[in-house]
Coordinates of C-alpha atoms and ligand atoms in Angstrom, one line a residue:
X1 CA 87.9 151.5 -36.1
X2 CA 90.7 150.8 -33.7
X3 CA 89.7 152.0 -29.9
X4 CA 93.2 152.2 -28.9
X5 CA 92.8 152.1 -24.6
X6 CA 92.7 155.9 -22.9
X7 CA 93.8 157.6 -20.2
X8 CA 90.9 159.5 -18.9
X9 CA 91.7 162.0 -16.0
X10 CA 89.2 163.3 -13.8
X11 CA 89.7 166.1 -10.9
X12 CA 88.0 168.6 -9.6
X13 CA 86.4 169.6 -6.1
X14 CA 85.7 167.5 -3.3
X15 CA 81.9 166.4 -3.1
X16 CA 81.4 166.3 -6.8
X17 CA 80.7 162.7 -7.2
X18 CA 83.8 162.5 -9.0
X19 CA 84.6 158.7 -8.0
X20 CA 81.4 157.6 -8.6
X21 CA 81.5 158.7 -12.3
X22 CA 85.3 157.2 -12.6
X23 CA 84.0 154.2 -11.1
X24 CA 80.9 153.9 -13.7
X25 CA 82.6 154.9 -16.4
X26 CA 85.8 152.3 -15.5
X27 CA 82.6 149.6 -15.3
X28 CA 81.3 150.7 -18.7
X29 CA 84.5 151.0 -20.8
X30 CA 86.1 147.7 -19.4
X31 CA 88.7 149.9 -17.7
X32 CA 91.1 150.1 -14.6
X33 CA 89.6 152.5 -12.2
X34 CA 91.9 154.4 -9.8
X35 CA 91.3 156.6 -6.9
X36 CA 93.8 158.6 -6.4
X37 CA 92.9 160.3 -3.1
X38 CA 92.5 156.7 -1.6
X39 CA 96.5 156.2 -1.7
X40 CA 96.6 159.9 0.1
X41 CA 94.2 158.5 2.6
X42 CA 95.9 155.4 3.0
X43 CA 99.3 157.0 3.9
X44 CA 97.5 159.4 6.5
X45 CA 95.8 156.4 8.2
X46 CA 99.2 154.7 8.7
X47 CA 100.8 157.6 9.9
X48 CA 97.8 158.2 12.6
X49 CA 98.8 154.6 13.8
X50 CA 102.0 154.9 14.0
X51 CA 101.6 158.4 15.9
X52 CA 103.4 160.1 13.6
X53 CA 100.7 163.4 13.5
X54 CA 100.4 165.3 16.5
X55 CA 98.0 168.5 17.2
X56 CA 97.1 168.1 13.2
X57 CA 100.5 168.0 12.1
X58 CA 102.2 165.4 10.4
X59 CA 105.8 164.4 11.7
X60 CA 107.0 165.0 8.1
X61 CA 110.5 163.5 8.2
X62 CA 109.4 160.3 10.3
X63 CA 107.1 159.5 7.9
X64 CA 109.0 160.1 5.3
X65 CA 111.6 157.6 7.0
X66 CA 108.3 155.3 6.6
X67 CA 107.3 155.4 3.1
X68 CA 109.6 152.8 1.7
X69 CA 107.8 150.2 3.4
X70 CA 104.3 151.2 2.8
X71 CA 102.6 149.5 -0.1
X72 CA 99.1 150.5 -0.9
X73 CA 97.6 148.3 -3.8
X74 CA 93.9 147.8 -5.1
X75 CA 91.4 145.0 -5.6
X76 CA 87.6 144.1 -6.4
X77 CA 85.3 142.7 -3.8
X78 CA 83.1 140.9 -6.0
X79 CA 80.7 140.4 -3.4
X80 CA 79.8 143.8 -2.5
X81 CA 80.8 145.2 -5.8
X82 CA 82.9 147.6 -4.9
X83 CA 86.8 148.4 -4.5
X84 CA 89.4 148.1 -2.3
X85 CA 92.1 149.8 -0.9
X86 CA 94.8 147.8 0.8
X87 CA 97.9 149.1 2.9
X88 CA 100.7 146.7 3.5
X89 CA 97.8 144.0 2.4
X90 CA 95.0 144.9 4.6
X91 CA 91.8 146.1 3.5
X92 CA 91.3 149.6 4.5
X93 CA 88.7 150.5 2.6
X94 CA 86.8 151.4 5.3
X95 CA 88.8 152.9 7.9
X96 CA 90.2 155.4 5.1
X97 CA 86.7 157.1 4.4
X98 CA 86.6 157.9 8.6
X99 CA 86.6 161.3 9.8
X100 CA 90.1 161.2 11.9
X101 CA 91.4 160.0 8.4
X102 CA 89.5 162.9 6.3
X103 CA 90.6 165.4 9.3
X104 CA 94.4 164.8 8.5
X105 CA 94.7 163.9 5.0
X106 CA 95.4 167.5 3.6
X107 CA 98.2 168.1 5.5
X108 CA 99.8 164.9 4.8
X109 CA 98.9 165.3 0.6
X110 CA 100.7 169.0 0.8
X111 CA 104.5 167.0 1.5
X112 CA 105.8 167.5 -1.6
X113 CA 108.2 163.6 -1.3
X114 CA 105.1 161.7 -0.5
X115 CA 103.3 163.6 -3.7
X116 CA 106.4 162.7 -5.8
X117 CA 106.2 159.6 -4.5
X118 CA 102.3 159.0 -5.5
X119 CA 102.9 160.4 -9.0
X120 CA 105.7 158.0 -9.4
X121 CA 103.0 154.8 -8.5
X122 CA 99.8 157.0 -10.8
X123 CA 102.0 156.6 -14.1
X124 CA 103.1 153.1 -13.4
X125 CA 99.5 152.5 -12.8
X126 CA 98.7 153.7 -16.2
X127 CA 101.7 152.8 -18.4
X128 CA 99.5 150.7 -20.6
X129 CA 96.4 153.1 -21.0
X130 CA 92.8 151.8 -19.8
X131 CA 92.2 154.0 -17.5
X132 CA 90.1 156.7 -15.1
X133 CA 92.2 158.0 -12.5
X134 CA 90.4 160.7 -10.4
X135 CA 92.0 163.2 -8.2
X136 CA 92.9 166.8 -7.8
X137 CA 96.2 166.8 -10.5
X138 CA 96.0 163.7 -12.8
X139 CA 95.1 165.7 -15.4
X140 CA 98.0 168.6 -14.9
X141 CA 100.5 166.8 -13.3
X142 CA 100.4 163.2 -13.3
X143 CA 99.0 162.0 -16.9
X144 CA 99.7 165.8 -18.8
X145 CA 99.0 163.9 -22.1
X146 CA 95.5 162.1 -21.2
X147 CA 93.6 162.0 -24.0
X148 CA 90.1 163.0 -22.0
X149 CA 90.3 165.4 -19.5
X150 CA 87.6 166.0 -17.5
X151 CA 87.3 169.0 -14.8
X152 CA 84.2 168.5 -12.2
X153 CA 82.4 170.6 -10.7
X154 CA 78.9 171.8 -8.8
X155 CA 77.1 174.6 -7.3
X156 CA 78.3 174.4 -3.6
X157 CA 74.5 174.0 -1.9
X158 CA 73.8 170.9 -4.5
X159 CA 77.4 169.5 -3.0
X160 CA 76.4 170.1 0.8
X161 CA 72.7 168.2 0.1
X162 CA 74.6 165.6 -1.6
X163 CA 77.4 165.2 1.1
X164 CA 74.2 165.5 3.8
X165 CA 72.3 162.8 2.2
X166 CA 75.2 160.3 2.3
X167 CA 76.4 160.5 5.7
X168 CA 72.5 160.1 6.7
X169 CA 72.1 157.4 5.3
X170 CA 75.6 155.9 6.7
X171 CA 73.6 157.1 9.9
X172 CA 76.2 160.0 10.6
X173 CA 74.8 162.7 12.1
X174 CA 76.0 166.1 11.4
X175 CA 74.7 169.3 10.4
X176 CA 74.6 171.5 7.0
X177 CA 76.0 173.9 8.2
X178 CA 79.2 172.2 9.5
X179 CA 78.8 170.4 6.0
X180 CA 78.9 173.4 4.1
X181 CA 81.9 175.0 6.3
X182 CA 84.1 171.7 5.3
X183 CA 83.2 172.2 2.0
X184 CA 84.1 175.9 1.5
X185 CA 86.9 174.5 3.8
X186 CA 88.2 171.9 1.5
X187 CA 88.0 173.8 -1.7
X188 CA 90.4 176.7 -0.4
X189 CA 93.0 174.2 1.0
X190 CA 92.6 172.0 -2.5
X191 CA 93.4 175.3 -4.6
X192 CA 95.6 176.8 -2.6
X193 CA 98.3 174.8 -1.3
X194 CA 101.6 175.3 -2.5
X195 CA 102.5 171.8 -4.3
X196 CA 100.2 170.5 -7.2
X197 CA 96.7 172.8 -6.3
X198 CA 93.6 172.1 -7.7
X199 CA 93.4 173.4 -11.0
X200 CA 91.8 173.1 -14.4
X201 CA 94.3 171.9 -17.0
X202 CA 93.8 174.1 -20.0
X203 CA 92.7 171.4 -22.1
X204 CA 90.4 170.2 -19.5
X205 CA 86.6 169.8 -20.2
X206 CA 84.0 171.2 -17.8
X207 CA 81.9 169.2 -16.8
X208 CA 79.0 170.8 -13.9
X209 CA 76.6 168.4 -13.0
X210 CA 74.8 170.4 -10.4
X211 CA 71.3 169.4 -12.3
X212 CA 72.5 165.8 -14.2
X213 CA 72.1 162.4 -12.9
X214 CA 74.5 159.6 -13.2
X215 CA 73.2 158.2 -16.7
X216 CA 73.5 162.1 -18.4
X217 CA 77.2 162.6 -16.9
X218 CA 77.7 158.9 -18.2
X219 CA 76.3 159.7 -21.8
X220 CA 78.1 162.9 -21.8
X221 CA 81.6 161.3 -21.6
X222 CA 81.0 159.1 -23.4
X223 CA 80.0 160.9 -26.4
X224 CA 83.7 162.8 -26.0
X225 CA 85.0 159.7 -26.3
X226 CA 83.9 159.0 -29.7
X227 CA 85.2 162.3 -30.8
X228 CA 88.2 161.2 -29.5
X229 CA 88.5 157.8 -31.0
X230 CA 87.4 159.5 -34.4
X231 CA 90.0 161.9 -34.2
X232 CA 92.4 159.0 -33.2
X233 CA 91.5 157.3 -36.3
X234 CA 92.6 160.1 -38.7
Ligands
DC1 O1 89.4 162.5 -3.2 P1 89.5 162.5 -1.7 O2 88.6 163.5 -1.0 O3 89.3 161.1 -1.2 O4 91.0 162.9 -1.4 C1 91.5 162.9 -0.2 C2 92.5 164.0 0.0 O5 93.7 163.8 -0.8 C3 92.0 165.4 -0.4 O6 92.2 166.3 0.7 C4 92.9 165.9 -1.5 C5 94.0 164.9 -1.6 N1 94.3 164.5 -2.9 C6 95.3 165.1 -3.6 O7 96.0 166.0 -3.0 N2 95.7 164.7 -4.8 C7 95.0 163.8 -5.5 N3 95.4 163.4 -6.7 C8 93.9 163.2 -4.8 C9 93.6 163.6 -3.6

């Protein structure tokens, strides 16, 4: 049987524990993981430094002016297991998953040049297949022809306890209802902007893992997969 490398696109809401099934499933299959929103994040962050957002809004054309000589590449820290996100070379990891950063990255993801841009990198990324890319488009507008789709999503409460439970134990303090707000928040701006919203690609597969652990959500795509593969082989 010939398991010919995939393209497997995941998107879907924020606060679904998209990247952490990506991420596993990457680990499992041998593949390239790639977090899309972490190159959105990236971009905002350097704008913030550079001052180029003011009162929440993003000096579009002067950061545009910019993006030629941002580079935003990945890596592996072996140590702590997990990945990396560099801009012009320097691990951001980090300072991307702050609150200034998560305040500001929607308005700089709606500019439809840095999107182009983005898209441009995501297919180079995965030319040669091997791949989870997670997101809010990969699987409508950057990799149309992925051969697994996969559409997330979760009752809002379960999201909310979920978000809750990671900042506490990051020892961030905030309440569920601002939690919930940010959510609801989130999830309109996601589906409703102008450029490349949030939506389901019609050959997408649903996948709601309000009541399944890691290992179920694992087992599930993976069991897709071998449809796939046996349909590949035919
Ligand atoms: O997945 P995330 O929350 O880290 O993404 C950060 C932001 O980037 C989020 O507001 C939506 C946006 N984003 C996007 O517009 N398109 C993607 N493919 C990934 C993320």
């Amino acid at each position: 049987m010939s398991e010919k490398p995939l393209i497997i696109a995941i998107d879907g809401f924020s606060s679904c524990g998209k990247s952490t099934l990506a991420r596993m499933l990457a680990r499992t299959l041998g593949y390239t993981y790639i977090d899309s929103g972490a190159m959105y994040r990236a971009i905002t962050l350097f704008a913030l430094r550079k001052n180029l957002i003011t009162n929440g809004t993003p000096d579009k054309e002067a950061i545009l002016k910019e993006l030629a000589g941002i580079t935003i590449s990945f890596g592996y820290d072996q140590e702590n297991e997990h990945n990396i996100t560099r801009l012009n070379g320097e691990n951001v990891e980090e300072e991307i998953r702050r609150p200034e950063v998560s305040a500001y990255v929607s308005p700089v993801s709606a500019i439809r040049e840095i999107r182009e841009a983005m898209v441009l990198f995501q297919r180079k990324l995965g030319e040669n297949g091997g791949i989870v890319m997670d997101g809010r488009d990969i699987g409508t507008v950057v990799f149309p022809h992925a051969n697994l789709k996969i559409f997330m999503t979760a009752d809002p409460e379960i999201r909310a306890q979920r978000r809750y439970l990671e900042l506490s134990l990051k020892g961030i303090a905030v309440s569920m209802d601002d939690i919930r707000n940010n959510i609801a928040q989130r999830d309109y701006m996601d589906q409703n902007r102008e450029i490349s919203p949030l939506r389901k690609a019609p050959d997408a597969i649903i996948l709601d893992n309000s009541n399944l652990n890691i290992q179920e959500q694992l087992d599930w795509v993976l069991e897709k997969m071998k449809t796939i593969h046996q349909e590949n082989d035919h």
